[in-house]
CSV table of C-alpha atoms in Angstrom, one decimal:
chain,number,residue,atom,x,y,z
A,1,MET,CA,195.6,202.4,87.0
A,2,ARG,CA,196.4,204.3,83.8
A,3,LEU,CA,192.6,203.6,82.6
A,4,LEU,CA,191.2,204.8,85.9
A,5,THR,CA,193.1,207.9,85.8
A,6,SER,CA,191.9,208.8,82.4
A,7,VAL,CA,188.5,208.1,83.3
A,8,VAL,CA,188.6,210.4,86.6
A,9,ILE,CA,190.4,213.3,84.0
A,10,LEU,CA,187.4,212.7,81.5
A,11,LEU,CA,184.7,213.2,84.1
A,12,LEU,CA,186.1,216.0,85.8
A,13,SER,CA,186.7,217.9,82.3
A,14,SER,CA,183.0,216.8,81.6
A,15,SER,CA,182.0,218.3,84.7
A,16,ILE,CA,183.9,221.6,84.1
A,17,PHE,CA,182.8,222.0,80.7
A,18,THR,CA,179.2,221.4,81.7
A,19,GLN,CA,179.6,224.0,84.1
A,20,ASN,CA,180.9,226.2,81.7
A,21,ILE,CA,177.9,226.3,79.5
A,22,GLU,CA,175.4,226.5,82.0
A,23,ASP,CA,177.5,230.0,83.1
A,24,LYS,CA,177.5,231.3,79.4
A,25,ILE,CA,173.7,230.7,79.3
A,26,TYR,CA,173.2,232.3,82.4
A,27,ARG,CA,175.1,235.4,81.2
A,28,CYS,CA,173.3,235.2,78.2
A,29,MET,CA,170.4,235.6,80.2
A,30,VAL,CA,171.1,237.9,82.1
A,31,SER,CA,172.4,240.4,79.4
A,32,HIS,CA,169.6,239.7,77.4
A,33,PHE,CA,167.3,241.1,80.2
A,34,GLU,CA,169.9,244.0,81.1
A,35,GLU,CA,169.5,245.4,77.3
A,36,ASN,CA,165.8,245.3,78.0
A,37,GLU,CA,166.6,247.2,81.6
A,38,ILE,CA,165.1,244.4,83.7
A,39,ASP,CA,167.4,242.8,86.5
A,40,ILE,CA,166.3,239.1,86.2
A,41,VAL,CA,168.9,238.3,89.1
A,42,ASP,CA,167.2,240.5,91.3
A,43,LEU,CA,163.6,239.6,90.1
A,44,MET,CA,164.1,235.8,90.7
A,45,ARG,CA,165.7,236.8,94.3
A,46,GLU,CA,162.7,238.9,95.2
A,47,ILE,CA,160.5,235.7,94.0
A,48,GLU,CA,162.9,233.6,96.2
A,49,TYR,CA,162.5,235.7,99.2
A,50,ASN,CA,158.8,235.8,98.7
A,51,LEU,CA,158.1,232.2,98.2
A,52,ILE,CA,160.4,231.5,101.6
A,53,ALA,CA,158.5,234.3,103.6
A,54,ASN,CA,155.2,232.6,102.8
A,55,ARG,CA,156.9,229.1,103.9
A,56,VAL,CA,156.1,227.7,100.3
A,57,VAL,CA,159.9,226.5,100.3
A,58,SER,CA,162.8,227.3,102.4
A,59,ALA,CA,166.5,228.8,100.8
A,60,SER,CA,167.4,224.9,100.2
A,61,ALA,CA,167.7,222.9,97.1
A,62,GLU,CA,166.3,220.1,98.5
A,63,SER,CA,163.2,222.1,99.5
A,64,ARG,CA,162.6,223.2,96.2
A,65,LEU,CA,162.8,219.6,94.8
A,66,GLU,CA,160.6,218.6,97.5
A,67,LYS,CA,158.0,221.2,96.3
A,68,LEU,CA,158.2,220.1,92.8
A,69,ASN,CA,157.6,216.3,93.4
A,70,LEU,CA,154.4,217.5,95.8
A,71,MET,CA,153.3,219.3,92.7
A,72,ALA,CA,153.9,216.4,90.4
A,73,ALA,CA,152.3,214.1,92.4
A,74,THR,CA,149.1,216.3,93.6
A,75,GLY,CA,149.0,218.9,91.3
A,76,LYS,CA,149.1,221.6,94.3
A,77,ILE,CA,151.4,223.4,96.2
A,78,PRO,CA,150.3,224.3,100.0
A,79,GLY,CA,150.2,228.2,100.4
A,80,ALA,CA,150.2,231.3,98.3
A,81,ARG,CA,152.4,233.8,97.5
A,82,THR,CA,152.0,237.9,98.4
A,83,PHE,CA,154.3,238.8,95.4
A,84,ASN,CA,152.7,239.6,92.1
A,85,TYR,CA,154.6,240.1,88.9
A,86,PRO,CA,153.6,239.7,85.1
A,87,LEU,CA,156.2,236.7,84.8
A,88,PRO,CA,154.9,235.2,81.7
A,89,GLU,CA,155.2,238.4,79.6
A,90,LEU,CA,159.0,238.1,80.1
A,91,LYS,CA,158.8,234.8,78.1
A,92,ILE,CA,161.8,233.6,80.1
A,93,ASP,CA,161.4,230.0,79.1
A,94,SER,CA,161.5,231.3,75.6
A,95,ILE,CA,164.8,233.2,76.4
A,96,LEU,CA,166.3,230.2,78.1
A,97,HIS,CA,165.7,227.9,75.3
A,98,HIS,CA,167.1,230.6,72.6
A,99,CYS,CA,170.4,231.0,74.9
A,100,SER,CA,170.4,227.3,75.4
A,101,THR,CA,170.5,226.5,71.9
A,102,LEU,CA,172.8,229.5,71.0
A,103,ILE,CA,175.4,228.5,73.2
A,104,SER,CA,175.6,224.7,72.7
A,105,SER,CA,175.2,224.9,69.2
A,106,SER,CA,178.3,227.0,68.9
A,107,LEU,CA,180.3,224.3,70.8
A,108,ASP,CA,180.6,220.9,68.7
A,109,GLU,CA,181.8,219.2,71.7
A,110,VAL,CA,177.9,219.5,73.1
A,111,GLU,CA,175.5,217.3,71.3
A,112,GLY,CA,172.2,216.8,73.1
A,113,TYR,CA,173.1,219.2,76.0
A,114,CYS,CA,170.4,218.6,78.9
A,115,LEU,CA,168.5,221.9,78.9
A,116,ASN,CA,167.7,221.7,75.2
A,117,GLN,CA,166.5,217.8,75.9
A,118,PHE,CA,164.6,219.4,78.8
A,119,PHE,CA,162.7,221.9,76.6
A,120,ALA,CA,162.1,219.0,73.6
A,121,GLU,CA,160.8,216.9,76.2
A,122,LEU,CA,158.6,219.2,77.4
A,123,GLU,CA,157.3,220.1,74.1
A,124,THR,CA,156.9,216.5,73.2
A,125,VAL,CA,154.9,215.9,76.9
A,126,ILE,CA,152.7,218.6,75.9
A,127,ASN,CA,151.7,217.6,72.5
A,128,LEU,CA,151.2,214.0,73.7
A,129,ASN,CA,148.8,215.1,76.2
A,130,GLN,CA,146.7,217.7,75.0
A,131,LYS,CA,143.4,215.8,75.5
A,132,GLY,CA,144.5,215.3,79.1
A,133,ILE,CA,145.8,219.0,79.5
A,134,VAL,CA,142.2,220.5,78.3
A,135,ALA,CA,140.3,218.3,80.3
A,136,ASP,CA,142.4,218.9,83.4
A,137,PRO,CA,144.2,222.3,83.9
A,138,ASN,CA,146.4,220.9,86.3
A,139,LYS,CA,147.7,218.1,84.6
A,140,LEU,CA,150.2,220.4,82.8
A,141,LYS,CA,151.6,221.7,85.9
A,142,LYS,CA,152.0,217.9,86.9
A,143,LEU,CA,153.5,216.9,83.9
A,144,THR,CA,155.9,219.8,84.0
A,145,ALA,CA,156.9,219.5,87.8
A,146,GLN,CA,157.6,215.6,87.0
A,147,LEU,CA,160.1,216.7,84.1
A,148,LEU,CA,161.6,219.5,86.3
A,149,VAL,CA,162.2,216.6,89.0
A,150,ASP,CA,163.5,214.2,86.4
A,151,TYR,CA,166.1,216.7,85.5
A,152,THR,CA,166.9,218.0,88.7
A,153,ASN,CA,169.8,215.5,89.3
A,154,ARG,CA,171.6,216.6,86.0
A,155,PHE,CA,172.5,219.7,87.8
A,156,ASP,CA,174.5,220.6,90.5
A,157,ASP,CA,172.5,221.9,93.8
A,158,ASP,CA,174.1,225.3,93.2
A,159,SER,CA,173.6,225.7,89.5
A,160,GLU,CA,172.3,229.2,89.2
A,161,LEU,CA,170.7,228.4,86.1
A,162,TRP,CA,168.9,225.4,87.4
A,163,LYS,CA,167.9,227.4,90.4
A,164,MET,CA,166.5,230.2,88.3
A,165,ILE,CA,164.5,227.6,86.0
A,166,GLN,CA,163.1,226.1,89.5
A,167,LEU,CA,162.0,229.3,90.7
A,168,MET,CA,160.4,230.2,87.6
A,169,TYR,CA,158.1,227.2,87.7
A,170,LEU,CA,157.7,227.5,91.6
A,171,TYR,CA,156.5,231.0,91.0
A,172,ILE,CA,153.9,230.0,88.4
A,173,PHE,CA,153.1,226.9,90.2
A,174,THR,CA,152.0,229.0,93.8
A,175,PRO,CA,148.8,230.5,93.4
A,176,PRO,CA,148.6,234.2,94.3
A,177,LEU,CA,146.9,235.2,97.5
A,178,GLY,CA,143.3,235.7,96.7
A,179,LEU,CA,139.6,235.1,98.6
A,180,THR,CA,139.4,231.3,97.2
A,181,ASN,CA,142.9,230.4,99.3
A,182,LEU,CA,142.9,233.1,101.9
A,183,SER,CA,141.8,230.7,104.8
A,184,GLU,CA,144.4,227.8,103.8
A,185,TYR,CA,147.0,230.6,103.3
A,186,PHE,CA,146.8,231.9,106.7
A,187,ASP,CA,146.4,228.3,108.2
A,188,HIS,CA,149.4,227.5,106.3
A,189,LEU,CA,151.3,230.4,107.5
A,190,ASP,CA,150.4,230.4,111.2
A,191,SER,CA,151.1,227.2,111.9
A,192,ASP,CA,154.8,227.2,110.6
A,193,ILE,CA,155.7,230.9,111.2
A,194,ASP,CA,158.9,231.3,113.3
A,195,ASN,CA,158.3,234.4,115.6
A,196,SER,CA,162.3,234.5,116.3
A,197,ASN,CA,163.1,235.2,112.6
A,198,SER,CA,160.4,237.8,112.0
A,199,VAL,CA,158.7,241.1,113.2
A,200,ARG,CA,155.0,242.0,113.0
A,201,ILE,CA,154.2,245.6,112.0
A,202,PHE,CA,150.3,245.8,112.3
A,203,THR,CA,148.0,248.6,112.3
A,204,ASP,CA,144.3,248.6,113.8
A,205,ALA,CA,141.0,250.0,112.8
A,206,ASN,CA,142.0,253.2,114.8
A,207,ASN,CA,145.2,253.5,113.1
A,208,ILE,CA,147.2,252.9,116.1
A,209,ILE,CA,150.7,251.2,115.0
A,210,THR,CA,152.5,248.2,117.1
A,211,PHE,CA,155.8,246.9,116.6
A,212,ASP,CA,156.2,243.1,118.0
A,213,GLY,CA,152.8,244.3,120.2
A,214,GLU,CA,154.5,247.5,121.6
A,215,VAL,CA,152.6,250.6,120.4
A,216,VAL,CA,155.0,252.9,118.0
A,217,GLU,CA,154.9,255.8,115.9
A,218,VAL,CA,155.9,255.9,112.0
A,219,HIS,CA,159.2,257.6,113.0
A,220,GLN,CA,160.1,255.4,115.3
A,221,LEU,CA,160.0,252.3,112.8
A,222,CYS,CA,163.5,252.6,111.0
A,223,ALA,CA,165.5,252.7,114.7
A,224,LEU,CA,163.7,249.6,115.8
A,225,LEU,CA,164.2,247.7,112.5
A,226,ARG,CA,167.8,248.4,112.0
A,227,PRO,CA,169.2,245.6,114.3
A,228,LYS,CA,166.4,243.4,113.0
A,229,ILE,CA,167.3,243.9,109.1
A,230,LEU,CA,171.0,242.9,110.0
A,231,GLU,CA,170.1,239.6,111.1
A,232,GLU,CA,169.8,237.2,108.1
A,233,GLY,CA,166.7,236.4,106.7
A,234,ILE,CA,164.3,238.6,109.1
A,235,THR,CA,161.0,238.6,107.8
A,236,ILE,CA,158.8,241.9,108.2
A,237,LEU,CA,155.1,241.0,108.6
A,238,LEU,CA,152.9,243.9,107.6
A,239,ARG,CA,149.2,243.9,108.2
A,240,SER,CA,146.5,246.3,108.6
A,241,TYR,CA,142.8,246.5,109.2
A,242,ARG,CA,140.3,247.4,106.4
A,243,ALA,CA,139.0,250.3,108.4
A,244,THR,CA,143.1,251.7,108.7
A,245,SER,CA,143.9,254.9,106.9
A,246,TYR,CA,145.4,254.0,103.5
A,247,LYS,CA,147.6,257.5,104.4
A,248,ILE,CA,149.1,255.9,107.6
A,249,TYR,CA,149.4,252.5,106.0
A,250,LYS,CA,151.5,254.0,103.1
A,251,ALA,CA,153.4,256.2,105.5
A,252,ILE,CA,154.5,252.8,107.4
A,253,TYR,CA,155.5,251.3,103.9
A,254,ASN,CA,157.6,254.5,102.6
A,255,GLU,CA,159.1,254.1,106.2
A,256,ILE,CA,160.2,250.8,105.9
A,257,MET,CA,161.3,250.8,102.3
A,258,ASP,CA,163.5,254.3,103.2
A,259,CYS,CA,165.0,252.3,106.1
A,260,TYR,CA,166.2,249.6,103.5
A,261,SER,CA,167.3,252.4,101.2
A,262,ASP,CA,169.4,254.0,103.8
A,263,MET,CA,171.3,251.2,105.0
A,264,ARG,CA,171.8,249.7,101.5
A,265,ASN,CA,173.3,253.3,100.9
A,266,GLU,CA,175.3,253.0,104.0
A,267,ARG,CA,176.7,249.4,103.2
A,268,SER,CA,177.8,250.7,99.6
A,269,LEU,CA,179.5,253.8,100.9
A,270,GLU,CA,181.2,251.6,103.4
A,271,ILE,CA,182.3,248.7,101.1
A,272,PHE,CA,182.6,250.4,97.8
A,273,ASN,CA,183.1,254.5,98.4
A,274,ILE,CA,179.9,255.2,96.2
A,275,THR,CA,176.6,255.5,96.6
A,276,TYR,CA,174.1,252.4,96.3
A,277,ALA,CA,172.6,254.5,93.1
A,278,GLN,CA,176.3,254.7,91.6
A,279,LEU,CA,176.7,251.1,91.7
A,280,SER,CA,177.0,248.7,88.6
A,281,SER,CA,174.1,246.1,88.3
A,282,GLU,CA,176.5,243.2,89.8
A,283,ASP,CA,177.7,245.3,92.9
A,284,ARG,CA,174.0,246.3,93.6
A,285,ARG,CA,173.3,242.8,93.8
A,286,LYS,CA,176.0,242.0,96.4
A,287,ILE,CA,174.7,244.9,98.5
A,288,ASN,CA,171.1,243.3,98.3
A,289,ARG,CA,172.4,239.8,99.3
A,290,LEU,CA,173.8,241.7,102.1
A,291,ILE,CA,170.6,243.9,102.9
A,292,PRO,CA,167.8,242.0,101.5
A,293,ILE,CA,164.1,243.2,101.6
A,294,ILE,CA,161.7,240.6,102.9
A,295,ILE,CA,158.0,241.9,103.2
A,296,ASN,CA,155.2,239.9,104.0
A,297,GLU,CA,152.0,242.0,103.1
A,298,LEU,CA,149.2,240.0,105.0
A,299,GLU,CA,145.7,240.4,103.7
A,300,PRO,CA,144.1,242.9,106.0
A,301,LYS,CA,141.3,241.9,108.4
């Protein structure tokens, strides 16, 4: 009985210790990017929202793992993303590796921390498969995805650190919307889309604006959107014709963004008694979670 109790205590303390390391690495990451005036948490949230809006993944850890398994097996993820950011320029993987090495090396109890092992194994995989990678550009993605799958069970489902890593690679694996995948993208989106959880704002070639099929004016959009935005996970599908006036399209987009800004500001005053602009980065993220921006700009007709 005493031995069993000791084992349980050891397992619990090990789990807490690992979580402590993950938290420190995560904070190291966030601090690094904040020093460079980049909100990496908000950026990852925007990436996740876009992947969800485009039906690449859902909001669950199981969905992320499922798509990584698919990538490892086929070298391809169905659909496309409509959010584009020069993510490779941020060198997130290098910063992750640096923070992981820095934090774990300062703690004598941690030898061969799993995130360090992940990066070491990834480097080994690349070195061993250089010829195959040159011959098949998708091979590196498949090998990386398989490694992500293999290491997922070493992290809790609610690990913010591992979620960040998964989202980073899922963003890289998912192709941006372009002419080469346009047909596949719309087939994928139209077959899966849940009309009950989205609103459609379309503008035709004559600059006539419709909100879920009803003709509206630009200044009416916010009043119509407010109750919808408050529904968790609502997606705004925004589409125009190529003949649509850019001035009209820009006015619509600005009206939508102003509506979100007003609502975030109101919620900030309600909760913190200060404006959204005055909030700390952490409190802004709290407001952003309450009022997330999920806009899917579809390819013009």
